[in-house]
Amino acid sequence: MRSHLLLALAALRLADGCARLGWATSPGASHAPIPLRCPSGHPPRSPPAQMSSSREVPLGQAAVRSLYSEQKARAEEKGARAARYRQLMDALMWPFFVLQDHVGWTPRLQPHDIGVISLERELTADALARLLRHEACAVHVRGFCSPRVCERIEATLSQSAAFNPWEINRKGSSGVRSEVDKVGVVSGEALDSFDSFAEYLDAAKALDELLPGELNPFEQLRKTLDAVHPQGCRVNQIVRGRPMPQGTFRRMFSSAGLVHADTGSLLSASAGEFSANVYIKTPRGKGALNVYPAQQYSLAELPAIYALSRAQEGAYSSNAQEYLRKALPLKRSIDIEDGDLILINTGRFHEVEAYSEGYRLSGQCWISYVKDRPLYIWV
């Protein structure tokens, strides 16, 4: 037993270094770290000049094919590296799984008693800063989009948008179908094929044409973030002069209550990934967002975090969900209405509370944060 504990402590020190380099990933992610310009999901060291999604640089067919081949090769290289990192993390965490099998060790995160910041209509600089520093587990802005704008977005999407399944636990070009459908191609699918890549290249322009001006909630959000974050907020890019789409729209007709994290769950106050959801249409009294604030910041939490990351490979299985719920000590519930905006860290465990029937339409995007740098918005 003593040798197991000593081995576990040594493994912790090595694994902590690996995880802080981004080697501990979340298999249950509903969006993959972006495989294009910024594979880690973080902005490049020398951020491009700020640009709106309308300033696109035209690319010919040959240039698009060349760019696709280049990005595909980079993604495959990074995928192979990630697989090696995963093998290393499995080896480093092995002593804890031995303890789990022999003495009944079970992962359990300690609670972090932080709450949800509730605001009316406008996001404030203080609320955003507290979220980025993990002094709040979520920010809820009621009425961020007006009823009139929500109605027009819903009507436009019902007439003109083609929805397709959003898969989780993706390996290669396939994954587990979730209960969410979304519009168009998102970054995690962009390199599945040349056609997907070409569609993704045009997604920003397509979104602007579908929802121009005030009907684009992601541009409204970007402008808000640009105003309240000291270093501003920019549209992320595939390559210089070619913007990523700022967001996509998701629809649900039911929820199984899937507890998950979208990205790696070892959190830092100096960098991280966040999501923004703008709720266009919600089923009244159903589908609250539950967020589980826990201590996810240090060496001490790493074994539990990694065990929970592995458990997410079980996706919707009852055993995997029970395993996750037992490890999460604190829950904050957010009741959602049409027009609301919610921001959370994608590494925090969360779920849409289970419900059986009800139409839910929302816009979603990712926000990349590095301390003292601009925010980047993308999907």
Coordinates of C-alpha atoms in Angstrom, one line a residue:
M1 CA 0.0 0.0 0.0
R2 CA 2.8 2.5 0.9
S3 CA 4.6 1.8 -2.3
H4 CA 1.3 2.4 -4.2
L5 CA 0.9 5.8 -2.5
L6 CA 4.5 6.8 -3.2
L7 CA 4.2 5.8 -6.8
A8 CA 0.9 7.8 -7.0
L9 CA 2.6 10.9 -5.6
A10 CA 5.4 10.7 -8.1
A11 CA 3.0 10.2 -10.9
L12 CA 1.1 13.3 -9.8
R13 CA 4.1 15.5 -10.2
L14 CA 4.8 14.3 -13.7
A15 CA 1.2 14.3 -14.7
D16 CA 0.6 17.9 -13.5
G17 CA 3.3 19.1 -15.8
C18 CA 1.8 17.2 -18.7
A19 CA -1.7 18.5 -18.0
R20 CA -0.6 22.1 -17.8
L21 CA 0.9 21.7 -21.2
G22 CA -2.5 20.7 -22.4
W23 CA -1.9 17.0 -22.5
A24 CA -5.0 16.0 -20.5
T25 CA -7.9 16.2 -22.8
S26 CA -11.6 15.6 -22.3
P27 CA -12.9 12.7 -24.4
G28 CA -16.5 13.8 -23.7
A29 CA -16.0 17.1 -25.5
S30 CA -18.9 18.3 -27.6
H31 CA -16.5 20.4 -29.6
A32 CA -12.9 19.4 -30.4
P33 CA -10.0 21.8 -29.9
I34 CA -9.9 23.7 -33.2
P35 CA -7.8 21.8 -35.8
L36 CA -7.1 24.8 -37.9
R37 CA -5.0 27.8 -37.2
C38 CA -5.1 27.4 -33.4
P39 CA -5.1 23.7 -32.6
S40 CA -5.1 24.4 -28.8
G41 CA -8.1 26.7 -29.1
H42 CA -5.9 29.6 -28.0
P43 CA -5.0 32.6 -30.1
P44 CA -1.6 32.6 -31.9
R45 CA 1.4 34.3 -30.3
S46 CA 1.1 37.2 -32.7
P47 CA -2.7 37.8 -33.0
P48 CA -3.9 39.1 -36.4
A49 CA -5.2 42.5 -36.8
Q50 CA -8.8 42.9 -35.8
M51 CA -11.3 42.3 -38.6
S52 CA -15.0 41.8 -39.0
S53 CA -16.4 38.7 -40.5
S54 CA -17.3 40.6 -43.7
R55 CA -13.7 41.2 -44.7
E56 CA -12.8 38.0 -46.5
V57 CA -9.8 37.4 -48.7
P58 CA -11.0 35.5 -51.9
L59 CA -9.4 32.1 -52.5
G60 CA -9.4 30.2 -55.7
Q61 CA -10.1 26.4 -55.9
A62 CA -6.4 25.5 -56.1
A63 CA -5.6 27.7 -53.1
V64 CA -8.4 26.1 -51.1
R65 CA -7.2 22.6 -51.9
S66 CA -3.7 23.5 -50.9
L67 CA -4.9 25.1 -47.7
Y68 CA -7.0 22.0 -46.9
S69 CA -4.0 19.7 -47.5
E70 CA -1.8 21.8 -45.3
Q71 CA -4.3 22.0 -42.4
K72 CA -5.2 18.3 -42.7
A73 CA -1.5 17.4 -42.4
R74 CA -1.1 19.6 -39.3
A75 CA -4.2 18.2 -37.7
E76 CA -3.0 14.6 -38.3
E77 CA 0.4 15.4 -36.8
K78 CA -1.3 17.0 -33.7
G79 CA -3.7 14.1 -33.4
A80 CA -0.8 11.7 -33.3
R81 CA 0.9 13.8 -30.7
A82 CA -2.3 14.0 -28.6
A83 CA -2.6 10.2 -28.7
R84 CA 1.0 9.9 -27.4
Y85 CA 0.1 12.4 -24.6
R86 CA -2.9 10.4 -23.8
Q87 CA -0.9 7.2 -23.5
L88 CA 1.6 9.0 -21.2
M89 CA -1.2 10.3 -19.0
D90 CA -2.7 6.8 -18.7
A91 CA 0.6 5.5 -17.6
L92 CA 1.2 8.3 -15.1
M93 CA -2.3 7.9 -13.7
W94 CA -2.0 4.1 -13.4
P95 CA -1.2 4.1 -9.6
F96 CA -4.5 5.8 -8.9
F97 CA -6.5 3.2 -10.9
V98 CA -4.7 0.5 -8.9
L99 CA -5.8 2.3 -5.7
Q100 CA -9.3 2.4 -7.2
D101 CA -9.4 -1.3 -7.8
H102 CA -7.7 -2.4 -4.5
V103 CA -8.9 0.0 -1.9
G104 CA -12.0 1.6 -3.4
W105 CA -10.6 5.0 -4.2
T106 CA -13.2 7.0 -6.1
P107 CA -12.8 10.4 -7.7
R108 CA -14.6 13.2 -6.0
L109 CA -13.9 16.9 -6.6
Q110 CA -14.1 19.4 -3.7
P111 CA -16.7 22.1 -4.0
H112 CA -15.8 25.6 -5.0
D113 CA -18.5 27.8 -3.5
I114 CA -18.9 30.3 -6.3
G115 CA -22.2 31.3 -7.8
V116 CA -23.9 32.6 -10.9
I117 CA -23.7 36.3 -11.7
S118 CA -27.2 37.5 -12.8
L119 CA -27.5 40.7 -14.9
E120 CA -30.2 42.5 -16.8
R121 CA -29.7 43.0 -20.5
E122 CA -26.1 44.1 -20.4
L123 CA -22.8 42.2 -19.7
T124 CA -20.5 44.2 -17.4
A125 CA -16.7 44.3 -17.3
D126 CA -16.7 43.2 -13.7
A127 CA -18.9 40.2 -14.3
L128 CA -16.7 39.0 -17.2
A129 CA -13.5 39.5 -15.3
R130 CA -14.8 37.5 -12.4
L131 CA -15.8 34.7 -14.7
L132 CA -12.4 34.6 -16.3
R133 CA -10.8 34.5 -12.8
H134 CA -13.1 31.6 -11.7
E135 CA -14.8 33.8 -9.1
A136 CA -18.1 32.9 -10.7
C137 CA -19.2 29.6 -12.3
A138 CA -21.4 31.4 -14.9
V139 CA -22.7 34.7 -16.0
H140 CA -26.4 35.0 -16.8
V141 CA -27.6 38.1 -18.7
R142 CA -31.4 38.2 -18.9
G143 CA -32.9 39.7 -22.0
F144 CA -29.6 40.1 -23.9
C145 CA -31.6 39.7 -27.2
S146 CA -34.9 41.4 -27.5
P147 CA -38.1 39.5 -28.1
R148 CA -38.4 41.0 -31.6
V149 CA -34.9 39.9 -32.6
C150 CA -35.5 36.4 -31.2
E151 CA -38.7 36.1 -33.1
R152 CA -37.0 37.2 -36.4
I153 CA -34.1 34.8 -35.9
E154 CA -36.4 31.9 -35.2
A155 CA -38.5 32.7 -38.3
T156 CA -35.4 33.0 -40.5
L157 CA -33.9 29.8 -39.4
S158 CA -37.1 27.8 -39.7
Q159 CA -37.4 28.9 -43.3
S160 CA -33.8 28.9 -44.5
A161 CA -31.4 26.9 -42.3
A162 CA -30.4 23.3 -42.7
F163 CA -29.7 21.5 -39.4
N164 CA -27.6 18.4 -39.0
P165 CA -26.5 16.2 -36.1
W166 CA -23.8 17.4 -33.6
E167 CA -21.7 14.5 -32.6
I168 CA -19.7 14.1 -29.4
N169 CA -16.7 11.9 -28.6
R170 CA -15.5 12.2 -32.2
K171 CA -12.7 10.0 -33.4
G172 CA -11.7 10.7 -36.9
S173 CA -14.7 11.9 -38.9
S174 CA -17.4 10.2 -36.8
G175 CA -18.7 10.2 -33.2
V176 CA -21.7 9.6 -31.0
R177 CA -24.8 11.4 -32.1
S178 CA -26.0 13.8 -29.4
E179 CA -29.5 15.2 -28.8
V180 CA -28.4 18.4 -30.5
D181 CA -28.7 19.5 -34.2
K182 CA -26.8 22.5 -35.4
V183 CA -26.5 24.6 -38.5
G184 CA -23.6 24.1 -40.9
V185 CA -20.1 22.9 -40.3
V186 CA -18.2 23.7 -37.1
S187 CA -14.4 23.7 -36.5
G188 CA -14.3 20.1 -35.2
E189 CA -15.7 18.8 -38.5
A190 CA -14.0 21.2 -40.9
L191 CA -11.3 18.7 -41.9
D192 CA -13.5 15.7 -42.3
S193 CA -13.5 16.2 -46.1
F194 CA -12.6 18.7 -48.7
D195 CA -16.3 19.6 -49.1
S196 CA -16.6 20.2 -45.3
F197 CA -13.5 22.4 -45.4
A198 CA -14.8 24.4 -48.3
E199 CA -18.2 24.9 -46.5
Y200 CA -16.4 26.0 -43.3
L201 CA -14.4 28.5 -45.2
D202 CA -17.6 30.2 -46.4
A203 CA -19.5 29.8 -43.1
A204 CA -18.8 33.3 -41.8
K205 CA -20.1 34.9 -45.0
A206 CA -23.1 32.6 -45.0
L207 CA -24.0 33.6 -41.5
D208 CA -23.8 37.3 -42.3
E209 CA -26.0 36.8 -45.3
L210 CA -28.6 34.7 -43.4
L211 CA -28.7 37.0 -40.3
P212 CA -27.5 40.5 -41.3
G213 CA -27.0 43.4 -38.9
E214 CA -28.9 43.2 -35.6
L215 CA -30.1 39.7 -36.3
N216 CA -26.6 38.3 -35.8
P217 CA -26.3 37.7 -32.0
F218 CA -22.7 36.7 -32.2
E219 CA -21.6 40.0 -33.7
Q220 CA -23.7 41.7 -31.0
L221 CA -21.8 39.6 -28.4
R222 CA -18.4 40.3 -30.0
K223 CA -19.0 44.0 -29.8
T224 CA -20.1 43.7 -26.2
L225 CA -17.0 41.7 -25.3
D226 CA -14.8 44.1 -27.2
A227 CA -16.2 46.9 -25.1
V228 CA -16.0 45.3 -21.7
H229 CA -12.7 43.3 -22.0
P230 CA -9.6 45.5 -21.6
Q231 CA -7.9 44.0 -24.6
G232 CA -11.0 43.7 -26.7
C233 CA -12.5 40.8 -28.7
R234 CA -11.6 39.7 -32.2
V235 CA -13.0 37.2 -34.7
N236 CA -10.7 34.2 -34.8
Q237 CA -9.3 33.2 -38.2
I238 CA -8.6 30.1 -40.2
V239 CA -5.7 31.8 -41.9
R240 CA -4.9 35.5 -42.1
G241 CA -7.7 37.3 -43.9
R242 CA -10.1 34.3 -43.7
P243 CA -12.4 34.5 -40.6
M244 CA -13.9 31.6 -38.8
P245 CA -17.7 31.7 -38.3
Q246 CA -18.5 33.5 -35.0
G247 CA -21.1 30.9 -34.0
T248 CA -23.7 28.4 -34.9
F249 CA -27.3 27.6 -33.9
R250 CA -28.4 24.5 -32.1
R251 CA -31.8 23.0 -31.6
M252 CA -33.1 20.3 -29.1
F253 CA -36.4 18.6 -28.7
S254 CA -35.5 16.8 -25.5
S255 CA -32.6 16.4 -23.1
A256 CA -31.3 13.2 -21.4
G257 CA -29.4 15.3 -18.8
L258 CA -25.9 14.6 -20.1
V259 CA -23.3 15.7 -17.5
H260 CA -20.1 16.6 -19.4
A261 CA -17.3 19.1 -19.9
D262 CA -16.6 20.4 -23.4
T263 CA -12.8 20.7 -23.0
G264 CA -10.0 19.6 -20.6
S265 CA -11.1 20.3 -17.0
L266 CA -7.8 21.4 -15.3
L267 CA -8.6 25.1 -15.2
S268 CA -6.4 28.2 -15.0
A269 CA -7.1 31.8 -14.3
S270 CA -4.5 32.9 -16.9
A271 CA -6.0 31.1 -20.0
G272 CA -9.0 29.0 -20.9
E273 CA -11.9 28.2 -23.2
F274 CA -15.4 29.6 -22.6
S275 CA -18.8 29.1 -24.3
A276 CA -21.5 31.6 -24.9
N277 CA -25.1 30.6 -25.5
V278 CA -27.8 33.0 -26.6
Y279 CA -31.3 31.4 -26.1
I280 CA -33.7 32.2 -28.9
K281 CA -36.6 29.9 -28.0
T282 CA -36.9 27.9 -24.9
P283 CA -39.5 25.5 -23.5
R284 CA -41.1 27.2 -20.5
G285 CA -40.1 25.7 -17.2
K286 CA -37.9 23.0 -18.8
G287 CA -34.2 22.5 -19.6
A288 CA -32.5 24.5 -16.9
L289 CA -28.7 24.7 -17.2
N290 CA -27.0 23.0 -14.3
V291 CA -23.3 24.0 -13.6
Y292 CA -21.2 22.1 -11.1
P293 CA -18.6 24.4 -9.6
A294 CA -15.7 22.4 -8.1
Q295 CA -12.0 22.8 -7.3
Q296 CA -10.3 22.1 -10.7
Y297 CA -7.1 24.1 -10.5
S298 CA -4.2 22.2 -8.9
L299 CA -2.1 19.0 -8.6
A300 CA -4.4 17.7 -5.9
E301 CA -7.4 17.6 -8.1
L302 CA -5.7 16.1 -11.2
P303 CA -6.3 12.3 -10.5
A304 CA -10.1 12.9 -10.1
I305 CA -10.2 15.2 -13.1
Y306 CA -8.5 12.7 -15.3
A307 CA -10.7 9.9 -14.0
L308 CA -13.8 11.9 -14.8
S309 CA -12.3 12.8 -18.2
R310 CA -12.0 9.1 -19.0
A311 CA -15.5 8.4 -17.7
Q312 CA -17.0 10.8 -20.3
E313 CA -16.1 8.3 -23.0
G314 CA -19.2 6.5 -21.8
A315 CA -21.3 9.4 -23.0
Y316 CA -25.0 8.7 -22.3
S317 CA -24.5 5.4 -20.4
S318 CA -26.1 5.3 -17.0
N319 CA -22.9 4.0 -15.4
A320 CA -20.8 6.8 -16.8
Q321 CA -23.4 9.5 -15.8
E322 CA -23.7 8.1 -12.2
Y323 CA -19.9 8.0 -11.9
L324 CA -19.7 11.7 -12.9
R325 CA -22.6 12.8 -10.7
K326 CA -21.1 11.2 -7.6
A327 CA -17.9 13.1 -8.1
L328 CA -19.5 16.5 -8.3
P329 CA -20.4 18.0 -4.9
L330 CA -22.2 21.2 -5.8
K331 CA -24.8 22.2 -8.4
R332 CA -26.0 25.6 -9.5
S333 CA -29.2 25.7 -11.6
I334 CA -30.0 28.5 -14.1
D335 CA -33.6 28.9 -15.3
I336 CA -33.5 30.2 -18.9
E337 CA -35.9 32.3 -20.9
D338 CA -36.0 33.6 -24.5
G339 CA -33.3 36.2 -25.2
D340 CA -31.0 35.2 -22.3
L341 CA -27.2 34.9 -22.6
I342 CA -25.1 32.5 -20.5
L343 CA -21.3 32.3 -20.3
I344 CA -19.5 29.4 -18.7
N345 CA -16.0 27.9 -18.8
T346 CA -16.1 24.8 -21.1
G347 CA -14.0 22.8 -18.7
R348 CA -16.6 23.0 -16.0
F349 CA -19.0 20.1 -15.8
H350 CA -22.5 21.0 -16.8
E351 CA -25.8 19.7 -18.2
V352 CA -29.1 20.7 -19.7
E353 CA -31.5 19.3 -17.2
A354 CA -33.4 16.4 -18.5
Y355 CA -36.8 17.0 -20.1
S356 CA -38.9 14.9 -22.5
E357 CA -40.6 17.4 -24.9
G358 CA -40.0 21.0 -25.8
Y359 CA -38.4 23.0 -28.6
R360 CA -35.2 24.8 -27.7
L361 CA -33.2 27.0 -30.1
S362 CA -30.0 28.7 -29.1
G363 CA -26.9 30.2 -30.7
Q364 CA -23.5 29.0 -29.4
C365 CA -19.9 30.1 -29.8
W366 CA -16.6 29.5 -28.2
I367 CA -14.5 32.3 -26.6
S368 CA -10.7 31.8 -26.2
Y369 CA -9.0 33.6 -23.4
V370 CA -5.4 34.3 -22.6
K371 CA -4.5 36.8 -19.9
D372 CA -3.6 40.3 -21.1
R373 CA -4.6 39.4 -24.7
P374 CA -7.7 39.9 -26.8
L375 CA -10.5 37.4 -26.6
Y376 CA -11.2 35.4 -29.7
I377 CA -14.7 34.3 -30.8
W378 CA -15.3 31.3 -33.1
V379 CA -17.0 28.0 -33.5

